[in-house]
Short mmCIF file of C-alpha atoms and ligand atoms in Angstrom, two decimals:
data_model
loop_
_atom_site.label_atom_id
_atom_site.label_comp_id
_atom_site.label_asym_id
_atom_site.label_seq_id
_atom_site.Cartn_x
_atom_site.Cartn_y
_atom_site.Cartn_z
CA MET A 1413 -13.64 16.92 -13.26
CA THR A 1414 -12.32 19.96 -11.30
CA THR A 1415 -10.32 18.75 -8.55
CA VAL A 1416 -8.85 20.00 -5.12
CA GLN A 1417 -5.55 21.10 -6.28
CA GLU A 1418 -6.47 23.89 -8.41
CA GLU A 1419 -8.56 25.46 -5.73
CA ARG A 1420 -6.78 24.46 -2.26
CA GLY A 1421 -3.21 24.82 -0.52
CA THR A 1422 -1.68 22.13 1.44
CA GLU A 1423 -3.08 23.30 4.52
CA GLU A 1424 -6.62 23.20 3.21
CA LEU A 1425 -6.01 19.68 1.88
CA LYS A 1426 -4.80 18.51 5.45
CA ALA A 1427 -7.81 20.10 6.66
CA LEU A 1428 -9.92 18.52 4.18
CA ALA A 1429 -8.70 15.44 5.03
CA GLU A 1430 -8.90 15.09 8.62
CA GLN A 1431 -12.41 16.38 8.37
CA ALA A 1432 -12.97 13.58 6.00
CA GLY A 1433 -11.59 11.07 8.27
CA ARG A 1434 -14.14 12.43 10.87
CA ASP A 1435 -17.06 12.56 8.59
CA LEU A 1436 -16.00 9.19 6.89
CA GLU A 1437 -15.30 7.13 9.83
CA GLY A 1438 -18.86 5.18 9.60
CA ALA A 1439 -18.86 5.02 5.74
CA SER A 1440 -18.41 1.78 3.73
CA ALA A 1441 -15.21 1.39 1.82
CA SER A 1442 -16.83 1.97 -1.70
CA GLU A 1443 -18.42 5.33 0.27
CA ILE A 1444 -14.97 6.13 1.08
CA LEU A 1445 -13.36 5.46 -2.53
CA LYS A 1446 -16.27 7.41 -3.81
CA TRP A 1447 -15.43 10.35 -2.25
CA ALA A 1448 -11.86 9.96 -3.12
CA ALA A 1449 -12.52 9.59 -6.69
CA GLU A 1450 -14.85 12.64 -6.77
CA THR A 1451 -12.72 14.92 -4.52
CA PHE A 1452 -9.19 13.80 -6.50
CA GLY A 1453 -10.12 12.33 -9.83
CA LYS A 1454 -7.05 11.10 -11.50
CA ARG A 1455 -4.57 12.59 -9.04
CA PHE A 1456 -5.99 9.66 -6.47
CA CYS A 1457 -3.99 6.20 -6.88
CA VAL A 1458 -3.72 3.03 -5.04
CA THR A 1459 -0.94 1.42 -3.91
CA SER A 1460 -0.89 -2.57 -3.76
CA SER A 1461 1.36 -4.91 -2.38
CA MET A 1462 -0.17 -7.26 -4.48
CA GLU A 1463 -1.22 -9.42 -1.49
CA ASP A 1464 -4.80 -9.13 -2.82
CA ALA A 1465 -6.97 -7.20 -5.04
CA VAL A 1466 -9.38 -6.04 -2.73
CA VAL A 1467 -8.91 -2.22 -2.75
CA ALA A 1468 -7.81 -2.41 -6.48
CA HIS A 1469 -11.38 -3.94 -7.28
CA LEU A 1470 -12.73 -1.67 -4.78
CA ALA A 1471 -11.32 1.73 -6.36
CA SER A 1472 -11.76 0.21 -9.95
CA ARG A 1473 -15.44 0.29 -9.36
CA ALA A 1474 -15.39 4.10 -7.83
CA LEU A 1475 -13.04 5.41 -10.45
CA PRO A 1476 -12.60 2.57 -13.50
CA GLY A 1477 -9.02 2.88 -15.12
CA VAL A 1478 -7.85 3.94 -11.66
CA ASP A 1479 -3.81 4.12 -11.18
CA VAL A 1480 -2.53 1.22 -9.20
CA VAL A 1481 1.08 1.70 -8.38
CA PHE A 1482 3.08 -1.83 -7.15
CA LEU A 1483 6.61 -1.17 -5.86
CA ASP A 1484 8.78 -3.97 -7.60
CA THR A 1485 12.13 -3.99 -4.79
CA GLY A 1486 13.55 -6.65 -6.96
CA TYR A 1487 13.05 -9.10 -4.25
CA HIS A 1488 9.46 -10.32 -4.59
CA PHE A 1489 8.13 -13.87 -4.76
CA PRO A 1490 7.39 -14.88 -8.42
CA GLU A 1491 3.86 -15.28 -6.81
CA THR A 1492 3.46 -11.61 -6.22
CA ILE A 1493 4.66 -10.57 -9.76
CA GLY A 1494 2.43 -13.16 -11.01
CA THR A 1495 -0.49 -11.37 -8.85
CA ARG A 1496 0.40 -7.99 -10.59
CA ASP A 1497 0.40 -9.40 -13.98
CA ALA A 1498 -2.99 -10.96 -13.45
CA VAL A 1499 -4.53 -7.99 -12.09
CA GLU A 1500 -2.98 -5.90 -14.65
CA ALA A 1501 -4.58 -8.19 -17.41
CA VAL A 1502 -8.28 -8.74 -15.78
CA MET A 1503 -9.05 -5.82 -14.12
CA ASP A 1504 -10.15 -2.14 -15.14
CA VAL A 1505 -7.20 -0.55 -13.46
CA ASN A 1506 -3.82 0.69 -14.82
CA VAL A 1507 -1.00 -0.73 -13.07
CA ILE A 1508 2.04 1.61 -12.61
CA THR A 1509 5.13 -0.51 -11.62
CA LEU A 1510 7.92 1.48 -9.77
CA THR A 1511 11.63 0.49 -9.38
CA PRO A 1512 14.09 1.84 -7.09
CA ARG A 1513 17.23 3.63 -8.64
CA GLN A 1514 19.84 0.66 -8.42
CA THR A 1515 19.36 -3.06 -9.36
CA VAL A 1516 19.62 -5.36 -6.64
CA ALA A 1517 22.91 -6.03 -8.40
CA GLU A 1518 23.95 -2.25 -8.08
CA GLN A 1519 22.94 -2.01 -4.72
CA ASP A 1520 25.42 -5.09 -3.66
CA ALA A 1521 28.31 -3.61 -5.29
CA GLU A 1522 27.93 -0.28 -3.66
CA TYR A 1523 26.27 -1.38 0.06
CA GLY A 1524 27.52 -5.20 0.06
CA PRO A 1525 25.25 -8.35 -0.61
CA ARG A 1526 22.36 -8.65 1.67
CA LEU A 1527 21.83 -5.47 2.78
CA HIS A 1528 17.97 -6.62 4.17
CA ASP A 1529 20.15 -8.82 6.92
CA ARG A 1530 22.20 -6.29 8.00
CA ASP A 1531 20.36 -3.08 7.30
CA PRO A 1532 16.67 -3.79 6.52
CA ASP A 1533 15.75 0.13 7.25
CA LEU A 1534 18.33 1.36 4.74
CA CYS A 1535 17.32 -1.51 2.33
CA CYS A 1536 13.61 -0.50 2.81
CA LYS A 1537 14.66 3.21 2.35
CA LEU A 1538 16.35 2.33 -0.80
CA ARG A 1539 13.94 -0.01 -2.42
CA LYS A 1540 10.30 1.13 -1.11
CA VAL A 1541 10.46 4.48 0.57
CA ARG A 1542 12.17 6.42 -1.92
CA PRO A 1543 10.81 4.87 -4.80
CA LEU A 1544 7.52 5.60 -3.42
CA GLU A 1545 8.19 9.23 -2.77
CA GLU A 1546 9.29 9.87 -6.27
CA GLY A 1547 6.12 7.98 -7.96
CA LEU A 1548 3.38 9.51 -5.48
CA LYS A 1549 4.91 12.92 -6.57
CA ASP A 1550 2.01 13.81 -9.26
CA TYR A 1551 -0.76 12.82 -6.85
CA LEU A 1552 -2.78 14.38 -4.11
CA ALA A 1553 -4.18 11.19 -2.46
CA TRP A 1554 -3.13 7.51 -2.00
CA ALA A 1555 -5.11 4.60 -0.72
CA THR A 1556 -3.70 1.59 1.16
CA GLY A 1557 -4.85 -1.62 2.03
CA LEU A 1558 -4.07 -0.77 5.68
CA ARG A 1559 -6.20 -2.51 8.38
CA ARG A 1560 -6.61 -1.89 12.17
CA ASP A 1561 -6.65 -5.43 13.16
CA GLU A 1562 -3.22 -6.23 11.27
CA SER A 1563 -1.12 -5.24 14.09
CA PRO A 1564 -0.89 -2.84 16.90
CA THR A 1565 1.22 -0.50 15.20
CA ARG A 1566 -2.22 0.13 12.79
CA ALA A 1567 -4.66 0.01 15.61
CA ASN A 1568 -5.70 3.52 15.04
CA THR A 1569 -5.35 4.15 11.28
CA PRO A 1570 -8.22 6.61 10.08
CA VAL A 1571 -10.09 6.03 6.96
CA VAL A 1572 -8.69 9.14 5.87
CA GLY A 1573 -5.81 10.88 7.32
CA TRP A 1574 -2.89 13.48 6.45
CA ASP A 1575 0.12 11.78 5.36
CA GLU A 1576 2.61 14.34 7.03
CA LYS A 1577 6.06 12.79 5.38
CA ARG A 1578 4.75 12.95 1.83
CA ARG A 1579 2.19 15.86 2.58
CA LYS A 1580 -0.83 14.07 0.87
CA VAL A 1581 -4.21 12.69 1.60
CA LYS A 1582 -4.17 8.91 2.66
CA VAL A 1583 -7.19 7.35 2.52
CA SER A 1584 -7.57 3.41 4.02
CA PRO A 1585 -10.85 2.32 3.01
CA ILE A 1586 -10.83 -0.64 4.47
CA ALA A 1587 -9.01 0.19 7.83
CA ARG A 1588 -12.33 -0.98 9.87
CA TRP A 1589 -12.30 -4.61 8.19
CA THR A 1590 -11.58 -7.71 9.66
CA GLN A 1591 -9.90 -10.53 8.13
CA ASP A 1592 -13.66 -12.09 7.58
CA ASP A 1593 -14.67 -9.19 5.82
CA VAL A 1594 -11.73 -9.45 3.51
CA ASP A 1595 -12.30 -12.97 3.03
CA ALA A 1596 -15.97 -12.56 2.43
CA TYR A 1597 -15.23 -9.72 -0.58
CA VAL A 1598 -12.81 -12.08 -2.06
CA ALA A 1599 -15.08 -14.86 -2.44
CA GLU A 1600 -17.91 -12.81 -3.03
CA HIS A 1601 -16.37 -10.90 -5.81
CA GLY A 1602 -14.00 -13.73 -6.99
CA VAL A 1603 -11.02 -11.08 -6.43
CA LEU A 1604 -7.63 -12.08 -7.04
CA THR A 1605 -5.26 -13.06 -4.42
CA ASN A 1606 -1.80 -13.90 -3.96
CA PRO A 1607 -1.37 -17.92 -3.79
CA LEU A 1608 0.80 -17.45 -0.74
CA LEU A 1609 -1.79 -16.55 1.23
CA GLN A 1610 -3.21 -20.16 0.84
CA ASP A 1611 0.30 -21.24 1.66
CA GLY A 1612 0.60 -20.40 5.11
CA TYR A 1613 1.61 -16.61 4.75
CA ALA A 1614 -0.64 -14.16 6.32
CA SER A 1615 1.18 -10.86 4.68
CA VAL A 1616 3.24 -11.26 1.90
CA GLY A 1617 6.52 -8.69 1.33
CA CYS A 1618 9.92 -9.30 0.10
CA ALA A 1619 11.27 -13.05 -0.13
CA PRO A 1620 14.12 -12.68 2.09
CA CYS A 1621 12.03 -10.77 4.94
CA THR A 1622 8.60 -12.88 4.98
CA ARG A 1623 8.34 -16.41 6.49
CA ARG A 1624 4.88 -18.29 6.91
CA VAL A 1625 3.06 -17.26 10.23
CA LEU A 1626 2.32 -19.97 13.39
CA GLU A 1627 -0.98 -20.51 14.45
CA GLY A 1628 -1.98 -17.69 16.99
CA GLU A 1629 0.22 -14.94 15.52
CA ASP A 1630 -1.03 -11.54 14.17
CA ALA A 1631 -0.97 -11.20 10.70
CA ARG A 1632 2.12 -9.34 10.20
CA ALA A 1633 4.34 -11.56 12.58
CA GLY A 1634 6.10 -13.16 9.91
CA ARG A 1635 7.59 -9.81 8.43
CA TRP A 1636 11.15 -8.95 9.31
CA ALA A 1637 10.55 -11.70 12.02
CA GLY A 1638 12.89 -11.93 14.67
CA ARG A 1639 13.82 -8.20 14.36
CA ALA A 1640 12.04 -5.45 16.38
CA LYS A 1641 11.39 -4.03 12.82
CA THR A 1642 7.46 -4.18 11.92
CA GLU A 1643 7.10 -1.59 9.32
CA CYS A 1644 8.93 -0.68 6.01
CA GLY A 1645 8.66 3.09 6.44
CA LEU A 1646 5.87 3.48 3.86
CA HIS A 1647 3.35 3.93 6.77
CA GLY A 1648 5.07 5.60 9.79
FE1 SF4 B 1380 14.77 -5.07 1.46
FE2 SF4 B 1380 13.70 -6.63 2.96
FE3 SF4 B 1380 12.89 -4.23 3.12
FE4 SF4 B 1380 12.27 -5.63 0.98
S1 SF4 B 1380 11.48 -5.72 2.91
S2 SF4 B 1380 12.98 -3.75 0.88
S3 SF4 B 1380 14.48 -7.00 0.82
S4 SF4 B 1380 14.60 -4.96 4.04
#
């Protein structure tokens, strides 16, 4: 399959993303992923935090064997690693696990223990942002599971947009979905989900920076609770 990278430069890719964002605003998640698969072929991947495998499942139907990129920060709950292993075992996807340059022990030796408590932005940069930048190097487009209803910071997420930081097309096929839509898709297709979602967690990140949510809180209130930080830097 000939993909856009042979034909177009970065500015054209950006224009393509912005046009697709307008054209596909009313499209279904499957249609958006079909467009991405046809446009970018193997230079398209899905990133997953292994909170659930909804986008991976949708993408595997549009592009069987699609690369699913997972960031193993070294701080994940065992349930998250188990979900990653189960996704790899049962779904028609190619799971790629990215790791930071330093182990947690090496980071502790250089920066001191519990950097996540003292400087979470730096910890996220070292353990998430940089590994993802390096891991996405060979792709033209990546898909995320961002949804507009998750938090005010995500309310304007386009279904297809331009990721200026990485200079890639960013696809958010379920941006318009609600939690009810996700739950219905999981139930209909028997999609794998992280067991922590049945244990009071609404959004699953690294163990030291994630707590259960309380009644009435938004889905991401349990991430970096008590701090102004709401995003890890992957989506800003
Ligand atoms: Fe570090 Fe917490 Fe960010 Fe994970 S979420 S990389 S532990 S600061």
